[in-house]
Coordinates of N, CA, C and O in Angstrom, one line a residue:
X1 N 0.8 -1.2 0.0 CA 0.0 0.0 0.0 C 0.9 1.2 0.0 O 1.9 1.4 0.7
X2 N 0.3 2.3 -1.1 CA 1.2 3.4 -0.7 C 1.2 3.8 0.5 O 0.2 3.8 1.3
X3 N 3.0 4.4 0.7 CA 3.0 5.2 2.4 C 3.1 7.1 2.0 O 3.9 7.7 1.2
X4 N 2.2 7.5 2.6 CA 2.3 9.5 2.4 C 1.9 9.7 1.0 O 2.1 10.8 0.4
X5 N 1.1 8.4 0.3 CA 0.4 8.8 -1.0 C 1.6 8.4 -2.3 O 1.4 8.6 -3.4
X6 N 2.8 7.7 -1.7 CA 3.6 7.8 -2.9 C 3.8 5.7 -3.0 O 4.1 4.8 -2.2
X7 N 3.4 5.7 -4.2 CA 3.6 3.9 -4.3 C 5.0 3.3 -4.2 O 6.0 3.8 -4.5
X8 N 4.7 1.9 -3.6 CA 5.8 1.4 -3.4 C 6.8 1.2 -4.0 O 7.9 0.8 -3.5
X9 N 6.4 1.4 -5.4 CA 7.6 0.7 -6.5 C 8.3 2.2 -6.3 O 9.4 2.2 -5.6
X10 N 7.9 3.2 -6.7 CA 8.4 4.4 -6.8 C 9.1 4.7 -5.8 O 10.2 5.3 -6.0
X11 N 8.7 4.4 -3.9 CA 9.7 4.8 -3.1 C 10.6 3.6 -3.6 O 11.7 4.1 -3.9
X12 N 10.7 2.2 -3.7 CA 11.4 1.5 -4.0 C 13.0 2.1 -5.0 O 14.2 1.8 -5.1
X13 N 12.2 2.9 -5.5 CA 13.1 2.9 -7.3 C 13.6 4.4 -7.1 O 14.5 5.0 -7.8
X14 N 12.8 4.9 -6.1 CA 13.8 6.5 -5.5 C 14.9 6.1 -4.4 O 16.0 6.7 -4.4
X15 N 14.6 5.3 -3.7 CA 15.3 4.7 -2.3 C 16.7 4.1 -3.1 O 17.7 4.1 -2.3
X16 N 17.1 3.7 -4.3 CA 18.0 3.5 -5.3 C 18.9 4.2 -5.5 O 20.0 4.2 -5.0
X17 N 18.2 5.3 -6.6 CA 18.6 6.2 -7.1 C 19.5 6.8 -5.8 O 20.7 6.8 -5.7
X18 N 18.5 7.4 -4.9 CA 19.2 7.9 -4.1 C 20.5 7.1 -3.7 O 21.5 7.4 -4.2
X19 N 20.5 6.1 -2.9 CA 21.6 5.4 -2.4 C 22.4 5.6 -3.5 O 23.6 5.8 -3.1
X20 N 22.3 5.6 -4.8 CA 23.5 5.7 -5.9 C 24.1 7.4 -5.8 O 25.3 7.7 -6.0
X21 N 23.3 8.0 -5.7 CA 23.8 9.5 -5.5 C 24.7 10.3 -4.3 O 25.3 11.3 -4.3
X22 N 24.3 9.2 -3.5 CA 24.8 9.8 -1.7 C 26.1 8.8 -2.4 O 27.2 9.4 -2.1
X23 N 26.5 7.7 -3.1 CA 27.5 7.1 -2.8 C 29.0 7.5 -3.6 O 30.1 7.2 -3.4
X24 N 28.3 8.3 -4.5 CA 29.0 8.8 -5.8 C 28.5 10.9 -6.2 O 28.3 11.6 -7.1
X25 N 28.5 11.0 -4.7 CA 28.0 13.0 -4.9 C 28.8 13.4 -6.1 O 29.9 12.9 -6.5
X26 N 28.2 14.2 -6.5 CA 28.9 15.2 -7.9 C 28.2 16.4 -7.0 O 27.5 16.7 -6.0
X27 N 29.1 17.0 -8.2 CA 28.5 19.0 -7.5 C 27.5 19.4 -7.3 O 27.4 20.5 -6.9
X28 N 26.6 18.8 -7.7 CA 25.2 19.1 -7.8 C 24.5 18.2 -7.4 O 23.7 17.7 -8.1
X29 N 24.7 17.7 -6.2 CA 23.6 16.8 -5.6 C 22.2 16.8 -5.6 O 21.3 16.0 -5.9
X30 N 22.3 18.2 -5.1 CA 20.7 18.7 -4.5 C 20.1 18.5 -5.8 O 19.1 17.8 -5.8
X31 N 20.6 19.2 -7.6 CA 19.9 19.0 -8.4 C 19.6 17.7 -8.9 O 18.6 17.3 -9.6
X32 N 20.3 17.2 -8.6 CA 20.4 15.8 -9.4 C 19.4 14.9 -8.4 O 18.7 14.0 -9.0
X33 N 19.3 15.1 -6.9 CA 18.4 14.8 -6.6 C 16.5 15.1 -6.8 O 15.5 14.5 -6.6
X34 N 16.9 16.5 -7.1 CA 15.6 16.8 -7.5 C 14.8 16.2 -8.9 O 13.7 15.8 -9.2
X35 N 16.3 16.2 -9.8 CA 16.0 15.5 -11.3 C 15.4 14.2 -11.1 O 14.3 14.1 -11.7
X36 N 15.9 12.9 -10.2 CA 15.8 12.0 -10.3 C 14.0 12.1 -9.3 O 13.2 11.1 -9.6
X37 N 13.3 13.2 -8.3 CA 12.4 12.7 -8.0 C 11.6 13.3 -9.3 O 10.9 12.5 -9.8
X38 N 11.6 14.3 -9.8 CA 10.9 14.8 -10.7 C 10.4 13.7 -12.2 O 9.3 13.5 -12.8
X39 N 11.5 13.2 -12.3 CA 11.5 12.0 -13.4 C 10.7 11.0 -12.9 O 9.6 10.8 -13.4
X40 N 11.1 10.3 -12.0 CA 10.4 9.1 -11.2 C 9.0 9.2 -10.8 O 8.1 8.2 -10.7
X41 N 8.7 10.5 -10.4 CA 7.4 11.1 -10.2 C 6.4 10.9 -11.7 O 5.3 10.5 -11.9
X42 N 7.2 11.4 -12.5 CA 6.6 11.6 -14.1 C 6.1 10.3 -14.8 O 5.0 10.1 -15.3
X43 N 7.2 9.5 -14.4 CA 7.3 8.4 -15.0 C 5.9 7.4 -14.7 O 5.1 6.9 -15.6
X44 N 5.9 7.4 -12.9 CA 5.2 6.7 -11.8 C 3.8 7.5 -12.6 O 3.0 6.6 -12.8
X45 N 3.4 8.4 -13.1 CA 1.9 9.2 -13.4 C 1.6 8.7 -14.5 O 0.4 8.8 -14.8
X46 N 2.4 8.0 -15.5 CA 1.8 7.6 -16.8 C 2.4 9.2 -17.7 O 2.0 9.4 -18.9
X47 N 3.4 10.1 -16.8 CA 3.5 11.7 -17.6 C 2.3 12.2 -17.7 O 1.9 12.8 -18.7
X48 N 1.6 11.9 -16.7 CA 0.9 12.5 -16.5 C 0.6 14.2 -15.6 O 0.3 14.1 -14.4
X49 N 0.8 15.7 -16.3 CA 1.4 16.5 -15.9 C 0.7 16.9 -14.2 O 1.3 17.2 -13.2
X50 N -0.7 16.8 -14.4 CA -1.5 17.3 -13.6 C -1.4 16.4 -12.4 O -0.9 16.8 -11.4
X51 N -1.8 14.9 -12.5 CA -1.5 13.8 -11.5 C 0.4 14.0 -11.1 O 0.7 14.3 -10.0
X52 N 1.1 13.9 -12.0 CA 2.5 14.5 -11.2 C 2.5 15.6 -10.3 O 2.7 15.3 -9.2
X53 N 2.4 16.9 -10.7 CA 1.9 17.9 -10.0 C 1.3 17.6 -8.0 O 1.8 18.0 -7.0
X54 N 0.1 16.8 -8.4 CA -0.5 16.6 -7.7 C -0.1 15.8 -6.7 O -0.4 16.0 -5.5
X55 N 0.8 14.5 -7.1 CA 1.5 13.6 -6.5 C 3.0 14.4 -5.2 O 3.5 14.0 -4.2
X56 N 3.2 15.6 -6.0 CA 4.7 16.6 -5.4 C 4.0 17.6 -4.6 O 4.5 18.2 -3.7
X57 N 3.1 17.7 -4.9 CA 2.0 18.8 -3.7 C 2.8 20.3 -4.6 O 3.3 21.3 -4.1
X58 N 2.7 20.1 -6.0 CA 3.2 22.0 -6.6 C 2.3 22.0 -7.7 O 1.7 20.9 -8.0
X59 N 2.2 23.3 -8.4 CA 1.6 23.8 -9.5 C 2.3 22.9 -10.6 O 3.5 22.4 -10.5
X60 N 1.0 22.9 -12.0 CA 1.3 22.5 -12.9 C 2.4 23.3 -13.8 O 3.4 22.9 -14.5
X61 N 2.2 23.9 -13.6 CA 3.2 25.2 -14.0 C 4.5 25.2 -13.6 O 5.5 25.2 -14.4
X62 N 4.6 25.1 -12.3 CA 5.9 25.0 -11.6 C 6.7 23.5 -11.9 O 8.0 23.5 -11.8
X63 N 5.9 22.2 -12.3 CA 6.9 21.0 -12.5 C 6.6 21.5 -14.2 O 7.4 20.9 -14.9
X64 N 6.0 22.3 -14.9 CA 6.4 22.5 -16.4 C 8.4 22.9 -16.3 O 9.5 22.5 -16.8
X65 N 8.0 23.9 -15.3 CA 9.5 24.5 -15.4 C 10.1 23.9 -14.9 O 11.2 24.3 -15.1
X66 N 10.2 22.8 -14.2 CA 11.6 21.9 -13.6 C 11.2 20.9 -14.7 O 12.3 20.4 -15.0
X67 N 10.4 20.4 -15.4 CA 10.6 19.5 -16.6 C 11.4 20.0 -17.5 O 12.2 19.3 -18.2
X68 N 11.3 21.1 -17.6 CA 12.0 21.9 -19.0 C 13.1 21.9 -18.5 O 14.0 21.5 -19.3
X69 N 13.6 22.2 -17.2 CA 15.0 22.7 -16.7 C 15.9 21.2 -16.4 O 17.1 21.1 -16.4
X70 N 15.2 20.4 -16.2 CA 15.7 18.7 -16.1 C 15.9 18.2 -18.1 O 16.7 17.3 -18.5
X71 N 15.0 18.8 -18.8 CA 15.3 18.3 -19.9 C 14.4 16.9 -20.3 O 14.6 15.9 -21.1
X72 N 13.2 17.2 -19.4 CA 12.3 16.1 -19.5 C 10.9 16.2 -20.3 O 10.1 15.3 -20.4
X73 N 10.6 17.3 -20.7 CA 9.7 18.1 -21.3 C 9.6 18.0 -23.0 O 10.2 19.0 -23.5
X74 N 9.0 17.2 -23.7 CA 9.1 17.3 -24.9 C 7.6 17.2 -25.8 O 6.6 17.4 -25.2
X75 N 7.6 16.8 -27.1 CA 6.1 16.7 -27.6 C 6.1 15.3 -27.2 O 4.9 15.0 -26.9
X76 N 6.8 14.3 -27.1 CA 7.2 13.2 -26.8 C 7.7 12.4 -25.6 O 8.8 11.8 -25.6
X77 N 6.6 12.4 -24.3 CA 7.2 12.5 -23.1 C 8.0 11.0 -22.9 O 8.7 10.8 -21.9
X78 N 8.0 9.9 -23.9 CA 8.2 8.8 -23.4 C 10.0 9.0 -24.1 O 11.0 8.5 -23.6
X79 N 10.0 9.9 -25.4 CA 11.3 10.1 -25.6 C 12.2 10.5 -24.7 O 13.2 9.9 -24.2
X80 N 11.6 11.6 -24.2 CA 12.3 12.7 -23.1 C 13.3 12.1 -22.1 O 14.4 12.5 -21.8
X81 N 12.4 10.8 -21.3 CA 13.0 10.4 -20.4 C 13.1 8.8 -20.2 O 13.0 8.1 -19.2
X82 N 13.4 8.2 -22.0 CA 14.0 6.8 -21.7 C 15.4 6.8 -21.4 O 16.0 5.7 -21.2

């Protein structure tokens, strides 16, 4: 059952990522962390913008601009981020 509304595979498959990022920091953690929840979140919605949105508790608007700024944002969401 999801725990705080977020499904298990997804904390499963962030709880990863992360452990790979804390073990190998680059200069940009913090972003790279946010990329990897942003993506995972996208992914987990079907890219779905509004249910993503909804899922991070922010405006549609506001994950448009961290899509665009992560490089995940295209006419082609499944290109964007295989």
């Amino acid at each position: 059952a999801p725990v705080g509304g977020v499904p298990s595979g997804a904390r499963a498959a962030l709880k990863d990522v992360l452990r790979d990022l804390f073990e190998a920091p680059g200069a940009s953690l913090l972003n790279d962390i946010e990329q990897a929840v942003i993506e995972l979140a996208y992914r987990e919605c079907g890219f779905n913008q509004v249910r993503t949105a909804a899922m991070l508790g922010i405006s549609r608007n506001v994950l448009r601009t961290l899509l665009k700024k992560h490089g995940l944002l295209s006419d082609t969401p499944e290109a964007a981020v295989a």
